[in-house]
Amino acid sequence: MLMRLGRWLRLLGQDVANPEGISDSELLRQAKREDRTIITRDNGLFQACRSAGVKCLFIRSCKISDQLLEMAREGVPLQLDPERCTLCNTLLQEFECEQSMKWECPGCKKLYWQGGHCRKMERMLEMIRSRRDENIRWYS
Ligand SMILES: [Zn+2]
């Protein structure tokens, strides 16, 4: 449900696990064990987290830019920081190639480099940052 947001959070340098095919109670145990915050749009899961004492963020929006804005308000820095593979969450290895920086995922071999899609993402983050700051002014 929040896969796209998860991939974005990895681009922002966050460690995002995406356990599949496990029950809610197993998910809660894993979050507790690994000291993770569960991000969900499922109100039932959110309530279960609260009663189990697991950190949880309830995402209201279904638009990716608004979801990122919600994360920014929770203190996630909106800076591209490609530390982890967006597909499998493995730590990337940086290397220099033809005078530019590239990153390779040792897990699934996906390659990352600074190119057009980076600039597009930077523009989107820029737009969200300005909205975040507007809202801070609005409420202060
Ligand atoms: Zn990977």
JSON list of C-alpha atoms and ligand atoms in Angstrom, two decimals:
[
{"chain": "A", "resi": 1, "resn": "MET", "atom": "CA", "xyz": [0.00, 0.00, 0.00]},
{"chain": "A", "resi": 2, "resn": "LEU", "atom": "CA", "xyz": [2.86, 2.37, 0.83]},
{"chain": "A", "resi": 3, "resn": "MET", "atom": "CA", "xyz": [5.53, 0.80, -1.41]},
{"chain": "A", "resi": 4, "resn": "ARG", "atom": "CA", "xyz": [6.17, 4.02, -3.32]},
{"chain": "A", "resi": 5, "resn": "LEU", "atom": "CA", "xyz": [6.64, 5.96, -0.09]},
{"chain": "A", "resi": 6, "resn": "GLY", "atom": "CA", "xyz": [8.97, 3.20, 1.15]},
{"chain": "A", "resi": 7, "resn": "ARG", "atom": "CA", "xyz": [11.15, 3.52, -1.96]},
{"chain": "A", "resi": 8, "resn": "TRP", "atom": "CA", "xyz": [11.28, 7.30, -1.53]},
{"chain": "A", "resi": 9, "resn": "LEU", "atom": "CA", "xyz": [12.27, 6.97, 2.11]},
{"chain": "A", "resi": 10, "resn": "ARG", "atom": "CA", "xyz": [15.17, 4.74, 1.07]},
{"chain": "A", "resi": 11, "resn": "LEU", "atom": "CA", "xyz": [16.29, 7.44, -1.37]},
{"chain": "A", "resi": 12, "resn": "LEU", "atom": "CA", "xyz": [16.26, 9.82, 1.59]},
{"chain": "A", "resi": 13, "resn": "GLY", "atom": "CA", "xyz": [18.66, 7.51, 3.40]},
{"chain": "A", "resi": 14, "resn": "GLN", "atom": "CA", "xyz": [16.14, 5.76, 5.66]},
{"chain": "A", "resi": 15, "resn": "ASP", "atom": "CA", "xyz": [16.36, 2.07, 6.56]},
{"chain": "A", "resi": 16, "resn": "VAL", "atom": "CA", "xyz": [13.01, 0.71, 5.36]},
{"chain": "A", "resi": 17, "resn": "ALA", "atom": "CA", "xyz": [12.03, -2.92, 5.81]},
{"chain": "A", "resi": 18, "resn": "ASN", "atom": "CA", "xyz": [9.14, -4.31, 3.81]},
{"chain": "A", "resi": 19, "resn": "PRO", "atom": "CA", "xyz": [8.21, -7.67, 5.28]},
{"chain": "A", "resi": 20, "resn": "GLU", "atom": "CA", "xyz": [5.78, -9.54, 3.06]},
{"chain": "A", "resi": 21, "resn": "GLY", "atom": "CA", "xyz": [3.36, -12.32, 3.80]},
{"chain": "A", "resi": 22, "resn": "ILE", "atom": "CA", "xyz": [3.49, -12.08, 7.58]},
{"chain": "A", "resi": 23, "resn": "SER", "atom": "CA", "xyz": [0.64, -11.52, 10.00]},
{"chain": "A", "resi": 24, "resn": "ASP", "atom": "CA", "xyz": [0.05, -8.26, 11.83]},
{"chain": "A", "resi": 25, "resn": "SER", "atom": "CA", "xyz": [1.15, -9.78, 15.13]},
{"chain": "A", "resi": 26, "resn": "GLU", "atom": "CA", "xyz": [4.42, -11.02, 13.59]},
{"chain": "A", "resi": 27, "resn": "LEU", "atom": "CA", "xyz": [4.89, -7.54, 12.07]},
{"chain": "A", "resi": 28, "resn": "LEU", "atom": "CA", "xyz": [4.45, -5.96, 15.51]},
{"chain": "A", "resi": 29, "resn": "ARG", "atom": "CA", "xyz": [6.98, -8.37, 17.03]},
{"chain": "A", "resi": 30, "resn": "GLN", "atom": "CA", "xyz": [9.50, -7.61, 14.27]},
{"chain": "A", "resi": 31, "resn": "ALA", "atom": "CA", "xyz": [9.06, -3.84, 14.67]},
{"chain": "A", "resi": 32, "resn": "LYS", "atom": "CA", "xyz": [9.64, -4.16, 18.41]},
{"chain": "A", "resi": 33, "resn": "ARG", "atom": "CA", "xyz": [12.67, -6.43, 17.96]},
{"chain": "A", "resi": 34, "resn": "GLU", "atom": "CA", "xyz": [14.30, -4.15, 15.37]},
{"chain": "A", "resi": 35, "resn": "ASP", "atom": "CA", "xyz": [13.13, -0.92, 17.01]},
{"chain": "A", "resi": 36, "resn": "ARG", "atom": "CA", "xyz": [11.32, 0.24, 13.87]},
{"chain": "A", "resi": 37, "resn": "THR", "atom": "CA", "xyz": [8.43, 2.60, 13.32]},
{"chain": "A", "resi": 38, "resn": "ILE", "atom": "CA", "xyz": [5.53, 1.10, 11.41]},
{"chain": "A", "resi": 39, "resn": "ILE", "atom": "CA", "xyz": [4.14, 3.33, 8.66]},
{"chain": "A", "resi": 40, "resn": "THR", "atom": "CA", "xyz": [0.63, 2.46, 7.66]},
{"chain": "A", "resi": 41, "resn": "ARG", "atom": "CA", "xyz": [-2.64, 3.70, 6.22]},
{"chain": "A", "resi": 42, "resn": "ASP", "atom": "CA", "xyz": [-4.48, 0.85, 7.94]},
{"chain": "A", "resi": 43, "resn": "ASN", "atom": "CA", "xyz": [-6.36, 2.14, 10.97]},
{"chain": "A", "resi": 44, "resn": "GLY", "atom": "CA", "xyz": [-6.70, -1.34, 12.48]},
{"chain": "A", "resi": 45, "resn": "LEU", "atom": "CA", "xyz": [-2.92, -1.87, 12.36]},
{"chain": "A", "resi": 46, "resn": "PHE", "atom": "CA", "xyz": [-2.36, 1.62, 13.77]},
{"chain": "A", "resi": 47, "resn": "GLN", "atom": "CA", "xyz": [-4.59, 0.83, 16.77]},
{"chain": "A", "resi": 48, "resn": "ALA", "atom": "CA", "xyz": [-2.85, -2.54, 17.26]},
{"chain": "A", "resi": 49, "resn": "CYS", "atom": "CA", "xyz": [0.53, -0.73, 17.35]},
{"chain": "A", "resi": 50, "resn": "ARG", "atom": "CA", "xyz": [-0.71, 1.70, 19.94]},
{"chain": "A", "resi": 51, "resn": "SER", "atom": "CA", "xyz": [-1.95, -1.02, 22.25]},
{"chain": "A", "resi": 52, "resn": "ALA", "atom": "CA", "xyz": [1.25, -3.06, 21.77]},
{"chain": "A", "resi": 53, "resn": "GLY", "atom": "CA", "xyz": [3.46, -0.01, 22.41]},
{"chain": "A", "resi": 54, "resn": "VAL", "atom": "CA", "xyz": [5.02, -0.11, 18.94]},
{"chain": "A", "resi": 55, "resn": "LYS", "atom": "CA", "xyz": [6.00, 3.21, 17.33]},
{"chain": "A", "resi": 56, "resn": "CYS", "atom": "CA", "xyz": [3.63, 3.87, 14.45]},
{"chain": "A", "resi": 57, "resn": "LEU", "atom": "CA", "xyz": [2.87, 6.63, 11.99]},
{"chain": "A", "resi": 58, "resn": "PHE", "atom": "CA", "xyz": [-0.56, 6.86, 10.41]},
{"chain": "A", "resi": 59, "resn": "ILE", "atom": "CA", "xyz": [-0.38, 8.26, 6.89]},
{"chain": "A", "resi": 60, "resn": "ARG", "atom": "CA", "xyz": [-3.52, 10.12, 5.87]},
{"chain": "A", "resi": 61, "resn": "SER", "atom": "CA", "xyz": [-2.77, 11.05, 2.31]},
{"chain": "A", "resi": 62, "resn": "CYS", "atom": "CA", "xyz": [-2.77, 8.81, -0.75]},
{"chain": "A", "resi": 63, "resn": "LYS", "atom": "CA", "xyz": [-0.67, 11.22, -2.88]},
{"chain": "A", "resi": 64, "resn": "ILE", "atom": "CA", "xyz": [3.07, 10.58, -2.75]},
{"chain": "A", "resi": 65, "resn": "SER", "atom": "CA", "xyz": [4.00, 14.28, -2.41]},
{"chain": "A", "resi": 66, "resn": "ASP", "atom": "CA", "xyz": [1.55, 14.68, 0.51]},
{"chain": "A", "resi": 67, "resn": "GLN", "atom": "CA", "xyz": [2.82, 11.48, 2.12]},
{"chain": "A", "resi": 68, "resn": "LEU", "atom": "CA", "xyz": [6.37, 12.84, 1.95]},
{"chain": "A", "resi": 69, "resn": "LEU", "atom": "CA", "xyz": [5.14, 16.08, 3.48]},
{"chain": "A", "resi": 70, "resn": "GLU", "atom": "CA", "xyz": [3.65, 14.07, 6.36]},
{"chain": "A", "resi": 71, "resn": "MET", "atom": "CA", "xyz": [7.02, 12.33, 6.84]},
{"chain": "A", "resi": 72, "resn": "ALA", "atom": "CA", "xyz": [8.84, 15.68, 6.74]},
{"chain": "A", "resi": 73, "resn": "ARG", "atom": "CA", "xyz": [6.62, 16.91, 9.57]},
{"chain": "A", "resi": 74, "resn": "GLU", "atom": "CA", "xyz": [7.71, 13.86, 11.56]},
{"chain": "A", "resi": 75, "resn": "GLY", "atom": "CA", "xyz": [11.32, 14.94, 11.14]},
{"chain": "A", "resi": 76, "resn": "VAL", "atom": "CA", "xyz": [12.48, 12.96, 8.09]},
{"chain": "A", "resi": 77, "resn": "PRO", "atom": "CA", "xyz": [15.01, 15.16, 6.26]},
{"chain": "A", "resi": 78, "resn": "LEU", "atom": "CA", "xyz": [14.01, 15.81, 2.64]},
{"chain": "A", "resi": 79, "resn": "GLN", "atom": "CA", "xyz": [17.47, 15.37, 1.14]},
{"chain": "A", "resi": 80, "resn": "LEU", "atom": "CA", "xyz": [18.39, 12.78, -1.45]},
{"chain": "A", "resi": 81, "resn": "ASP", "atom": "CA", "xyz": [20.89, 10.52, 0.25]},
{"chain": "A", "resi": 82, "resn": "PRO", "atom": "CA", "xyz": [21.09, 7.28, -1.73]},
{"chain": "A", "resi": 83, "resn": "GLU", "atom": "CA", "xyz": [22.43, 4.98, 0.94]},
{"chain": "A", "resi": 84, "resn": "ARG", "atom": "CA", "xyz": [20.12, 2.06, 0.41]},
{"chain": "A", "resi": 85, "resn": "CYS", "atom": "CA", "xyz": [18.78, 0.19, -2.59]},
{"chain": "A", "resi": 86, "resn": "THR", "atom": "CA", "xyz": [15.22, 1.31, -3.32]},
{"chain": "A", "resi": 87, "resn": "LEU", "atom": "CA", "xyz": [14.29, -2.25, -4.29]},
{"chain": "A", "resi": 88, "resn": "CYS", "atom": "CA", "xyz": [15.84, -4.40, -1.58]},
{"chain": "A", "resi": 89, "resn": "ASN", "atom": "CA", "xyz": [17.12, -2.00, 1.15]},
{"chain": "A", "resi": 90, "resn": "THR", "atom": "CA", "xyz": [20.75, -3.25, 0.94]},
{"chain": "A", "resi": 91, "resn": "LEU", "atom": "CA", "xyz": [23.43, -0.64, 1.73]},
{"chain": "A", "resi": 92, "resn": "LEU", "atom": "CA", "xyz": [24.81, 0.70, -1.57]},
{"chain": "A", "resi": 93, "resn": "GLN", "atom": "CA", "xyz": [28.47, 0.72, -2.52]},
{"chain": "A", "resi": 94, "resn": "GLU", "atom": "CA", "xyz": [29.78, 3.94, -4.00]},
{"chain": "A", "resi": 95, "resn": "PHE", "atom": "CA", "xyz": [32.31, 3.95, -6.83]},
{"chain": "A", "resi": 96, "resn": "GLU", "atom": "CA", "xyz": [33.68, 6.44, -9.31]},
{"chain": "A", "resi": 97, "resn": "CYS", "atom": "CA", "xyz": [33.13, 5.82, -12.99]},
{"chain": "A", "resi": 98, "resn": "GLU", "atom": "CA", "xyz": [34.00, 8.21, -15.84]},
{"chain": "A", "resi": 99, "resn": "GLN", "atom": "CA", "xyz": [34.43, 11.09, -13.39]},
{"chain": "A", "resi": 100, "resn": "SER", "atom": "CA", "xyz": [30.98, 10.71, -11.91]},
{"chain": "A", "resi": 101, "resn": "MET", "atom": "CA", "xyz": [29.72, 8.97, -8.80]},
{"chain": "A", "resi": 102, "resn": "LYS", "atom": "CA", "xyz": [27.75, 5.79, -9.12]},
{"chain": "A", "resi": 103, "resn": "TRP", "atom": "CA", "xyz": [26.30, 3.42, -6.58]},
{"chain": "A", "resi": 104, "resn": "GLU", "atom": "CA", "xyz": [25.79, -0.30, -6.93]},
{"chain": "A", "resi": 105, "resn": "CYS", "atom": "CA", "xyz": [23.56, -2.54, -4.85]},
{"chain": "A", "resi": 106, "resn": "PRO", "atom": "CA", "xyz": [25.54, -5.62, -3.77]},
{"chain": "A", "resi": 107, "resn": "GLY", "atom": "CA", "xyz": [22.21, -7.40, -3.21]},
{"chain": "A", "resi": 108, "resn": "CYS", "atom": "CA", "xyz": [20.38, -7.12, -6.53]},
{"chain": "A", "resi": 109, "resn": "LYS", "atom": "CA", "xyz": [23.07, -5.37, -8.66]},
{"chain": "A", "resi": 110, "resn": "LYS", "atom": "CA", "xyz": [20.89, -2.36, -9.45]},
{"chain": "A", "resi": 111, "resn": "LEU", "atom": "CA", "xyz": [22.96, 0.68, -10.50]},
{"chain": "A", "resi": 112, "resn": "TYR", "atom": "CA", "xyz": [22.29, 4.24, -9.41]},
{"chain": "A", "resi": 113, "resn": "TRP", "atom": "CA", "xyz": [23.83, 7.40, -10.78]},
{"chain": "A", "resi": 114, "resn": "GLN", "atom": "CA", "xyz": [23.20, 11.12, -10.70]},
{"chain": "A", "resi": 115, "resn": "GLY", "atom": "CA", "xyz": [21.19, 11.91, -13.78]},
{"chain": "A", "resi": 116, "resn": "GLY", "atom": "CA", "xyz": [17.97, 13.39, -15.07]},
{"chain": "A", "resi": 117, "resn": "HIS", "atom": "CA", "xyz": [15.76, 11.44, -12.72]},
{"chain": "A", "resi": 118, "resn": "CYS", "atom": "CA", "xyz": [17.77, 12.81, -9.76]},
{"chain": "A", "resi": 119, "resn": "ARG", "atom": "CA", "xyz": [17.07, 16.38, -10.83]},
{"chain": "A", "resi": 120, "resn": "LYS", "atom": "CA", "xyz": [13.38, 15.56, -11.17]},
{"chain": "A", "resi": 121, "resn": "MET", "atom": "CA", "xyz": [13.32, 14.12, -7.66]},
{"chain": "A", "resi": 122, "resn": "GLU", "atom": "CA", "xyz": [15.24, 17.12, -6.32]},
{"chain": "A", "resi": 123, "resn": "ARG", "atom": "CA", "xyz": [12.62, 19.42, -7.84]},
{"chain": "A", "resi": 124, "resn": "MET", "atom": "CA", "xyz": [9.84, 17.45, -6.17]},
{"chain": "A", "resi": 125, "resn": "LEU", "atom": "CA", "xyz": [11.62, 17.58, -2.79]},
{"chain": "A", "resi": 126, "resn": "GLU", "atom": "CA", "xyz": [12.19, 21.31, -3.27]},
{"chain": "A", "resi": 127, "resn": "MET", "atom": "CA", "xyz": [8.46, 21.77, -3.85]},
{"chain": "A", "resi": 128, "resn": "ILE", "atom": "CA", "xyz": [7.59, 19.73, -0.73]},
{"chain": "A", "resi": 129, "resn": "ARG", "atom": "CA", "xyz": [10.16, 21.61, 1.38]},
{"chain": "A", "resi": 130, "resn": "SER", "atom": "CA", "xyz": [8.62, 24.94, 0.42]},
{"chain": "A", "resi": 131, "resn": "ARG", "atom": "CA", "xyz": [5.14, 23.66, 1.32]},
{"chain": "A", "resi": 132, "resn": "ARG", "atom": "CA", "xyz": [6.42, 22.36, 4.66]},
{"chain": "A", "resi": 133, "resn": "ASP", "atom": "CA", "xyz": [7.93, 25.76, 5.48]},
{"chain": "A", "resi": 134, "resn": "GLU", "atom": "CA", "xyz": [4.74, 27.55, 4.40]},
{"chain": "A", "resi": 135, "resn": "ASN", "atom": "CA", "xyz": [2.74, 25.42, 6.80]},
{"chain": "A", "resi": 136, "resn": "ILE", "atom": "CA", "xyz": [5.13, 26.09, 9.68]},
{"chain": "A", "resi": 137, "resn": "ARG", "atom": "CA", "xyz": [4.68, 29.82, 9.10]},
{"chain": "A", "resi": 138, "resn": "TRP", "atom": "CA", "xyz": [0.94, 29.35, 8.86]},
{"chain": "A", "resi": 139, "resn": "TYR", "atom": "CA", "xyz": [0.65, 27.63, 12.23]},
{"chain": "A", "resi": 140, "resn": "SER", "atom": "CA", "xyz": [3.22, 29.68, 14.15]},
{"chain": "B", "resi": 1, "resn": "ZN", "atom": "ZN", "xyz": [19.08, -4.00, -4.31]}
]
